[in-house]
Coordinates of C-alpha atoms in Angstrom, one line a residue:
M1 CA 154.7 46.9 144.5
V2 CA 151.3 47.2 142.8
T3 CA 150.9 49.7 140.0
L4 CA 147.4 51.0 139.6
F5 CA 148.0 53.0 136.4
E6 CA 150.6 52.6 133.7
N7 CA 152.5 55.6 132.4
P8 CA 150.5 56.7 129.4
H9 CA 153.7 57.8 127.6
E10 CA 154.7 54.1 127.4
S11 CA 151.5 53.3 125.4
A12 CA 151.0 54.7 121.9
L13 CA 147.3 53.9 122.1
A14 CA 146.8 55.7 125.4
M15 CA 148.6 58.8 124.1
F16 CA 146.5 58.8 120.9
L17 CA 143.2 58.5 122.9
L18 CA 144.3 61.4 125.2
Q19 CA 145.2 63.5 122.2
V20 CA 141.9 62.8 120.5
F21 CA 139.9 63.6 123.6
I22 CA 141.6 67.0 124.1
T23 CA 141.3 67.8 120.4
L24 CA 137.6 67.1 120.2
I25 CA 136.8 69.0 123.4
V26 CA 138.6 72.2 122.4
C27 CA 137.3 72.1 118.8
K28 CA 133.7 71.7 119.9
I29 CA 134.0 74.5 122.5
L30 CA 135.5 76.9 120.0
A31 CA 133.0 75.9 117.3
K32 CA 130.1 76.7 119.6
L33 CA 131.5 80.1 120.6
L34 CA 132.2 81.1 117.0
S35 CA 128.7 79.9 115.9
F36 CA 127.3 82.9 117.9
I37 CA 128.9 85.2 115.3
G38 CA 127.8 83.1 112.3
Q39 CA 131.1 81.3 111.7
P40 CA 131.3 77.7 110.5
Q41 CA 132.7 74.9 112.7
V42 CA 135.8 74.6 110.5
I43 CA 137.1 77.9 111.8
G44 CA 137.0 76.6 115.3
Q45 CA 138.9 73.5 114.2
I46 CA 141.6 75.6 112.5
I47 CA 142.0 77.9 115.5
A48 CA 142.1 74.9 117.8
G49 CA 145.0 73.4 115.8
I50 CA 146.9 76.6 115.9
I51 CA 146.4 76.8 119.7
F52 CA 147.8 73.2 120.1
G53 CA 150.9 74.0 118.1
P54 CA 154.1 75.9 118.9
S55 CA 152.5 79.2 118.2
I56 CA 150.6 79.3 121.6
L57 CA 150.6 76.3 123.9
G58 CA 153.9 75.2 122.5
Y59 CA 155.4 78.0 124.7
A60 CA 154.0 76.4 127.8
K61 CA 156.6 74.4 129.7
G62 CA 156.1 70.6 129.3
W63 CA 153.0 70.9 127.0
S64 CA 154.5 69.4 123.9
S65 CA 156.4 66.6 125.7
A66 CA 153.4 65.7 127.9
I67 CA 150.6 65.8 125.3
W68 CA 152.3 65.7 121.9
P69 CA 155.6 63.8 122.3
A70 CA 157.5 63.5 119.0
S71 CA 157.2 59.7 119.1
T72 CA 153.4 59.9 118.8
L73 CA 153.2 62.4 116.0
K74 CA 153.6 59.9 113.1
I75 CA 150.7 57.8 114.4
F76 CA 148.5 60.9 114.9
Q77 CA 149.4 62.1 111.4
L78 CA 148.6 58.6 109.8
I79 CA 145.2 58.5 111.4
A80 CA 144.5 62.1 110.4
N81 CA 145.5 61.3 106.8
L82 CA 143.2 58.3 106.8
G83 CA 140.4 60.6 107.8
L84 CA 141.3 62.9 104.9
I85 CA 141.0 60.0 102.5
F86 CA 137.5 59.3 103.7
F87 CA 136.6 63.0 103.7
M88 CA 137.6 63.3 100.1
F89 CA 135.5 60.2 99.2
F90 CA 132.6 61.9 101.0
L91 CA 133.1 65.1 99.0
G92 CA 133.1 63.1 95.8
L93 CA 129.8 61.5 96.9
E94 CA 128.3 64.9 97.6
L95 CA 129.1 66.6 94.3
D96 CA 126.0 66.8 92.2
L97 CA 127.3 66.6 88.6
N98 CA 123.7 67.1 87.3
Q99 CA 123.7 70.6 88.7
I100 CA 126.9 71.4 86.8
K101 CA 125.4 70.1 83.6
A102 CA 122.1 71.9 84.1
N103 CA 123.7 75.3 84.8
W104 CA 126.7 74.9 82.4
K105 CA 126.0 78.1 80.5
V106 CA 126.9 80.1 83.6
T107 CA 129.0 77.6 85.5
I108 CA 131.7 76.8 82.9
P109 CA 132.6 80.4 81.8
V110 CA 132.6 81.8 85.3
A111 CA 134.5 78.7 86.6
C112 CA 137.2 79.3 83.9
V113 CA 137.6 82.9 85.0
S114 CA 137.5 81.9 88.6
I115 CA 140.4 79.5 88.1
I116 CA 142.6 81.0 85.4
V117 CA 142.9 84.5 86.8
P118 CA 143.6 83.7 90.5
V119 CA 145.9 80.7 89.6
G120 CA 147.8 82.9 87.1
I121 CA 148.3 85.6 89.8
G122 CA 149.2 82.8 92.2
C123 CA 152.0 81.6 89.9
A124 CA 153.4 85.2 89.9
V125 CA 153.1 85.3 93.7
A126 CA 154.9 81.9 93.9
L127 CA 157.9 83.4 92.0
W128 CA 158.1 86.2 94.6
F129 CA 157.7 83.7 97.5
Y130 CA 160.3 81.4 96.2
E131 CA 163.0 83.6 97.8
L132 CA 161.2 83.2 101.1
N133 CA 161.2 79.4 100.9
D134 CA 164.4 79.3 103.0
G135 CA 165.9 75.9 103.9
I136 CA 163.8 74.0 101.4
V137 CA 165.4 72.4 98.3
A138 CA 162.5 71.5 96.0
S139 CA 161.5 71.6 92.4
K140 CA 160.5 75.2 91.4
T141 CA 157.7 73.9 89.3
A142 CA 156.3 71.9 92.2
F143 CA 156.5 75.0 94.5
I144 CA 154.7 77.2 91.9
L145 CA 151.9 74.7 91.5
F146 CA 151.4 74.2 95.2
I147 CA 151.3 78.0 95.9
A148 CA 149.0 78.6 92.9
S149 CA 146.7 75.8 94.2
G150 CA 146.6 77.2 97.7
F151 CA 146.2 80.7 96.4
G152 CA 143.5 80.3 93.7
F153 CA 140.9 77.8 94.7
S154 CA 137.9 78.1 96.9
A155 CA 136.7 75.8 99.8
F156 CA 133.8 73.7 98.8
P157 CA 132.7 72.5 102.3
V158 CA 133.0 75.9 104.0
L159 CA 130.9 77.4 101.2
A160 CA 128.2 74.9 101.7
T161 CA 128.2 75.6 105.4
L162 CA 127.9 79.4 105.0
L163 CA 125.1 79.0 102.4
N164 CA 123.2 76.7 104.7
S165 CA 123.6 78.9 107.7
M166 CA 122.1 81.8 105.7
N167 CA 119.3 79.7 104.2
L168 CA 120.7 80.3 100.7
L169 CA 121.7 76.7 99.8
N170 CA 118.7 76.1 97.6
E171 CA 118.5 79.7 96.2
P172 CA 119.9 80.5 92.7
I173 CA 123.0 82.0 94.3
G174 CA 123.6 78.9 96.4
I175 CA 123.1 76.5 93.5
Q176 CA 125.4 78.4 91.2
T177 CA 128.1 78.9 93.8
I178 CA 128.1 75.2 94.7
C179 CA 128.4 74.3 91.0
L180 CA 131.4 76.7 90.6
A181 CA 133.1 75.2 93.7
A182 CA 132.5 71.7 92.4
V183 CA 134.3 72.4 89.2
E184 CA 137.1 74.1 91.1
D185 CA 137.4 71.0 93.3
I186 CA 137.9 68.7 90.4
V187 CA 140.5 71.0 88.8
V188 CA 142.5 71.6 92.0
W189 CA 143.0 68.0 92.7
V190 CA 144.3 67.4 89.2
V191 CA 146.7 70.3 89.6
L192 CA 147.8 69.1 93.0
A193 CA 148.4 65.6 91.6
V194 CA 150.8 67.0 89.0
A195 CA 152.5 69.2 91.7
S196 CA 153.0 66.1 93.8
A197 CA 154.7 64.4 90.9
F198 CA 157.1 67.2 90.4
S199 CA 157.9 67.4 94.1
S200 CA 159.6 64.0 94.0
G201 CA 162.5 65.7 92.2
G202 CA 161.8 64.2 88.8
S203 CA 162.4 65.9 85.5
A204 CA 159.8 67.6 83.4
L205 CA 159.5 64.3 81.5
Q206 CA 158.7 62.5 84.8
G207 CA 156.1 65.2 85.5
L208 CA 154.5 64.7 82.1
Y209 CA 154.6 60.9 82.6
T210 CA 152.7 61.3 85.9
L211 CA 150.2 63.7 84.3
L212 CA 149.5 61.2 81.6
L213 CA 149.1 58.5 84.2
T214 CA 146.7 60.7 86.1
L215 CA 144.6 61.3 83.0
A216 CA 144.6 57.6 82.2
F217 CA 143.5 56.8 85.7
I218 CA 140.6 59.3 85.5
A219 CA 139.6 57.9 82.1
I220 CA 139.6 54.3 83.4
M221 CA 137.6 55.2 86.5
I222 CA 135.0 57.3 84.6
F223 CA 134.6 55.4 81.4
I224 CA 135.2 51.8 82.5
I225 CA 134.8 51.3 86.3
R226 CA 131.9 53.6 86.7
P227 CA 129.7 52.0 83.9
I228 CA 130.5 48.5 85.3
F229 CA 129.6 49.7 88.8
N230 CA 126.4 51.3 87.4
R231 CA 125.4 48.0 85.8
I232 CA 125.9 46.0 89.0
H233 CA 124.1 48.6 91.0
G234 CA 121.3 48.8 88.5
F235 CA 120.8 45.0 88.8
Y236 CA 120.2 45.3 92.6
L237 CA 118.2 48.5 92.2
Q238 CA 115.6 46.7 90.1
R239 CA 115.2 44.4 93.0
H240 CA 114.9 47.3 95.5
D241 CA 118.1 46.1 97.2
D242 CA 120.7 48.7 96.0
C243 CA 122.1 49.2 99.6
N244 CA 122.9 45.6 100.4
V245 CA 126.1 44.7 102.1
Y246 CA 127.9 43.6 98.9
I247 CA 127.3 46.9 97.1
V248 CA 128.4 48.9 100.2
V249 CA 131.6 46.8 100.6
G250 CA 132.2 47.2 96.9
C251 CA 132.1 51.0 97.3
F252 CA 134.7 50.8 100.1
L253 CA 136.9 48.4 98.1
L254 CA 136.8 50.8 95.2
L255 CA 137.8 53.6 97.6
L256 CA 140.8 51.6 98.9
I257 CA 142.1 50.4 95.5
A258 CA 141.7 53.9 93.9
S259 CA 143.6 55.5 96.9
F260 CA 146.3 52.8 96.7
T261 CA 146.7 53.3 93.0
T262 CA 147.1 57.0 93.1
E263 CA 149.5 56.7 96.1
V264 CA 151.9 54.3 94.3
M265 CA 151.6 56.5 91.1
G266 CA 153.3 59.3 93.0
I267 CA 150.0 61.2 93.7
H268 CA 148.5 61.5 97.1
A269 CA 145.9 58.9 98.0
F270 CA 143.3 61.6 98.5
F271 CA 142.9 62.1 94.8
G272 CA 142.0 58.4 94.2
A273 CA 139.4 58.7 97.0
F274 CA 137.9 61.8 95.5
I275 CA 137.5 60.1 92.0
A276 CA 136.1 57.0 93.7
G277 CA 133.4 59.1 95.3
L278 CA 132.5 60.6 91.9
C279 CA 132.1 57.0 90.4
I280 CA 129.5 55.9 93.0
P281 CA 126.0 55.5 91.2
R282 CA 123.6 58.4 91.9
K283 CA 120.4 56.5 91.3
G284 CA 118.5 55.0 94.1
E285 CA 119.4 55.5 97.8
L286 CA 123.1 54.3 97.8
V287 CA 124.7 57.8 98.0
E288 CA 122.4 58.9 100.8
F289 CA 122.9 55.6 102.6
L290 CA 126.7 55.9 102.5
S291 CA 126.7 59.6 103.3
I292 CA 124.5 59.4 106.4
R293 CA 126.7 56.6 107.8
I294 CA 130.1 58.2 107.3
E295 CA 129.6 61.9 107.6
L296 CA 129.2 62.2 111.3
L297 CA 132.4 60.1 112.0
I298 CA 134.4 62.0 109.4
V299 CA 133.3 65.5 110.2
E300 CA 133.1 65.2 114.0
F301 CA 136.0 62.9 114.6
F302 CA 138.6 62.8 111.8
L303 CA 138.6 66.4 110.5
P304 CA 139.4 67.9 114.0
L305 CA 142.4 65.5 114.1
Y306 CA 143.5 66.7 110.7
F307 CA 143.4 70.4 111.7
A308 CA 145.1 69.6 115.0
N309 CA 147.9 68.0 113.0
S310 CA 148.0 71.0 110.7
G311 CA 148.2 73.4 113.7
L312 CA 151.1 71.4 115.2
K313 CA 153.1 72.5 112.0
T314 CA 151.9 76.1 112.1
R315 CA 154.6 78.3 113.7
L316 CA 153.2 81.9 113.8
N317 CA 156.2 82.8 115.9
L318 CA 158.3 82.7 112.7
L319 CA 156.3 85.8 111.5
N320 CA 158.5 87.9 113.7
T321 CA 159.5 90.6 111.3
G322 CA 157.8 93.6 109.7
R323 CA 158.4 92.1 106.3
S324 CA 156.5 88.9 107.2
W325 CA 153.4 90.8 108.3
W326 CA 153.3 93.3 105.3
T327 CA 153.9 90.3 103.0
L328 CA 150.9 88.6 104.6
A329 CA 148.8 91.8 104.2
I330 CA 149.7 92.0 100.5
L331 CA 149.0 88.2 100.1
I332 CA 145.4 88.7 101.6
I333 CA 144.7 91.7 99.3
L334 CA 146.0 89.9 96.2
A335 CA 144.1 86.8 96.9
S336 CA 140.8 88.7 97.5
V337 CA 141.2 91.0 94.5
S338 CA 142.1 88.2 92.1
K339 CA 139.1 86.2 93.1
I340 CA 136.3 88.7 93.8
I341 CA 136.7 91.0 90.9
P342 CA 136.9 88.4 88.1
V343 CA 134.0 86.3 89.5
T344 CA 131.9 89.4 89.9
I345 CA 132.4 90.6 86.4
A346 CA 132.1 87.2 84.8
T347 CA 128.8 86.5 86.7
K348 CA 127.4 89.9 85.6
I349 CA 128.2 89.1 82.0
C350 CA 126.9 85.5 82.0
A351 CA 124.0 85.6 84.5
R352 CA 122.9 89.2 84.0
K353 CA 122.1 89.6 87.7
S354 CA 122.3 92.7 89.9
W355 CA 125.8 93.9 90.9
Y356 CA 125.0 93.1 94.6
Y357 CA 124.2 89.5 93.6
C358 CA 127.4 89.2 91.4
A359 CA 129.6 90.7 94.2
S360 CA 128.0 88.2 96.6
M361 CA 129.1 85.4 94.3
G362 CA 132.7 86.9 94.2
V363 CA 132.8 87.1 98.0
L364 CA 131.6 83.5 98.4
M365 CA 134.2 82.2 96.0
N366 CA 136.8 84.0 98.0
T367 CA 136.2 81.7 100.9
R368 CA 139.2 79.6 101.9
G369 CA 139.5 76.7 104.3
I370 CA 139.9 73.0 104.1
V371 CA 141.1 72.8 100.5
Q372 CA 143.9 75.3 101.2
L373 CA 145.0 73.5 104.3
V374 CA 145.0 70.1 102.6
V375 CA 147.1 71.6 99.8
L376 CA 149.5 73.3 102.2
N377 CA 149.8 70.3 104.5
I378 CA 150.7 68.0 101.6
G379 CA 153.3 70.6 100.5
V380 CA 154.8 70.5 103.9
Q381 CA 154.8 66.7 104.0
L382 CA 156.6 66.6 100.7
K383 CA 159.0 69.3 101.9
V384 CA 158.1 71.8 99.1
I385 CA 156.8 74.6 101.4
S386 CA 158.7 76.2 104.2
P387 CA 157.1 76.7 107.7
V388 CA 157.1 80.5 107.2
I389 CA 155.0 80.3 104.0
F390 CA 152.8 77.7 105.5
A391 CA 152.0 79.9 108.5
M392 CA 151.2 82.9 106.2
F393 CA 148.8 80.8 104.2
V394 CA 147.1 79.3 107.2
L395 CA 146.5 82.9 108.6
M396 CA 145.3 84.0 105.2
A397 CA 142.8 81.2 104.9
T398 CA 141.5 81.8 108.4
I399 CA 141.1 85.6 108.0
L400 CA 139.4 85.4 104.6
T401 CA 136.9 82.8 105.8
L402 CA 136.2 84.9 108.9
L403 CA 135.4 87.9 106.7
T404 CA 133.1 86.1 104.3
S405 CA 130.0 85.7 106.4
P406 CA 129.6 89.4 107.5
I407 CA 130.4 90.8 104.1
L408 CA 128.0 88.4 102.4
S409 CA 125.3 89.3 104.9
F410 CA 125.6 92.9 104.0
L411 CA 125.7 92.4 100.2
Y412 CA 123.0 89.9 99.9
K413 CA 120.7 91.8 102.3
R414 CA 121.1 94.7 99.9
D415 CA 120.4 92.5 96.9
S416 CA 117.2 91.2 98.6
D417 CA 115.8 94.7 99.1
P418 CA 112.3 94.8 97.4
K419 CA 113.3 98.0 95.7
I420 CA 116.1 96.2 94.0
L421 CA 114.5 92.9 93.2
E422 CA 111.5 93.9 91.2
E423 CA 108.8 91.4 90.3
S424 CA 109.8 91.3 86.6
K425 CA 113.4 90.8 87.5
T426 CA 112.6 87.9 89.8
A427 CA 110.5 86.3 87.0
Y428 CA 113.3 86.7 84.6
D429 CA 115.8 85.1 86.9
L430 CA 113.4 82.1 87.5
H431 CA 113.1 81.7 83.7
M432 CA 116.9 81.8 83.3
V433 CA 117.4 79.1 86.0
L434 CA 114.7 76.9 84.4
E435 CA 116.3 77.4 80.9
G436 CA 119.7 76.4 82.2
E437 CA 118.3 73.2 83.9
N438 CA 116.6 72.0 80.7
N439 CA 119.7 72.9 78.5
L440 CA 117.4 74.6 76.0
N441 CA 119.1 76.5 73.1
R442 CA 116.4 79.1 72.8
P443 CA 116.6 82.9 72.3
S444 CA 116.5 84.7 75.7
I445 CA 113.1 86.0 76.8
D446 CA 112.7 89.7 77.4
K447 CA 112.0 90.1 81.1
N448 CA 109.5 92.9 80.3
D449 CA 107.4 90.6 78.1
L450 CA 106.6 88.1 80.9
S451 CA 103.0 88.3 81.9
N452 CA 101.6 87.4 85.2
A453 CA 100.4 84.1 83.8
T454 CA 103.8 83.3 82.5
I455 CA 105.4 84.1 85.9
T456 CA 103.0 81.7 87.6
A457 CA 103.8 79.0 85.1
I458 CA 107.5 79.4 85.5
V459 CA 107.3 79.3 89.3
E460 CA 105.1 76.2 89.2
T461 CA 107.2 74.4 86.6
K462 CA 110.4 75.2 88.6
R463 CA 108.8 73.8 91.8
L464 CA 107.6 70.6 90.1
S465 CA 111.0 70.0 88.3
T466 CA 113.0 70.3 91.5
S467 CA 110.6 68.7 94.1
S468 CA 111.5 65.1 93.2
N469 CA 115.2 65.8 93.6
N470 CA 114.8 67.8 96.8
E471 CA 112.5 65.3 98.5
N472 CA 115.2 62.6 98.8
G473 CA 118.2 64.9 99.3
Q474 CA 116.9 67.9 101.4
R475 CA 116.9 66.0 104.7
R476 CA 120.4 64.7 104.2
K477 CA 121.8 68.1 103.0
S478 CA 120.3 69.9 106.0
S479 CA 121.8 67.5 108.5
R480 CA 125.1 67.4 106.8
M481 CA 125.8 71.1 106.4
T482 CA 125.3 71.7 110.1
L483 CA 128.2 69.5 110.8
F484 CA 130.9 71.5 109.1

């Protein structure tokens, strides 16, 4: 008897290809539908993952056994994690450390408030949630760190998407918000690295040992590997050949060895990938060359797989009691208040902008998404977080991100009213941005003393100082942000 088609369940590759096909189709349809209401693509990917899981289609008879049999989940998860490693490398590439340095007078104080207050409240929430972590035997310290990380940090890629969709990416609010999110990104991965160490069941001494190893790894990468790489890259840059195959392969080798090192240290491989991205030289065209070639594959192929894998673990049916839902409501309120209010007040003090502007900053920094899901997924993999808590945080991240765009549209529209932004105020803001970029320690200029000639000079100087940077990066940023 001739068999025309083999049973796909007998081939791991066939099942994987089928799963990828279904995932990409559903994610793209949902992303397109949600784009009509101004939502980023990542929201469609999160919702698609929830649909695939036991919360919705899992109830359909034969769905899980036909499309997501248990024997294929490990392979799917492995490929999804590989995509996460490359995505973290991509984020490291995209972080502009020069912007953080240029705006440090506002960025550093506001970032400290934006991290300390929400993470502190997140630790208190973790003590409350520890009783809900049924069936999980894990280090209390690891649990607190995971919950605090998922509770207190913003989502860098989702922020960039929202700002780009509202044409705010290169405005002062966009630059400052991206700088804040960049600082938070660096801190959250360090905190998560320590949490991963404690999750292995080691003692406090073991956690301290891993923390010291982490700091040593960062120091070696930044102060030894990065200068060496810069010298090698500079040699080829002088010959206008900084994107040759040897440099590119060297970048990927650095990514692999850094990821391997952090994985065997007891930290997730994503952290090494992120640090490797930070170590890639920024001069020349190397960063743009790498980003253009990996962003499409990562964002359009690997990230939907990661969210589908996340959705397969999300069991909203576990939230079947009144206590679960009012706990979720309190969680959303606490997460919003702990982020929006401190950032708004700190921005008002440091940047001296209008209250609408400062509140817009707070709302933007309250965006959740990829970072939270990465943190929570790792917590589930390490058996630190229970499925109930995981489901609550996934819903919280989705709801807060859905609310960000409409609230921001209202606040920033009010802030852009000509009656609110007077000419003198605009001139003063431009001066403050220019002063931050040049790191000048000069007394602040009274906004009422700026003449029309001074206003013109500030605007022209600002334009000339940023044109050379924007010329090479604008095209790549515009294409990249539409992908998220």
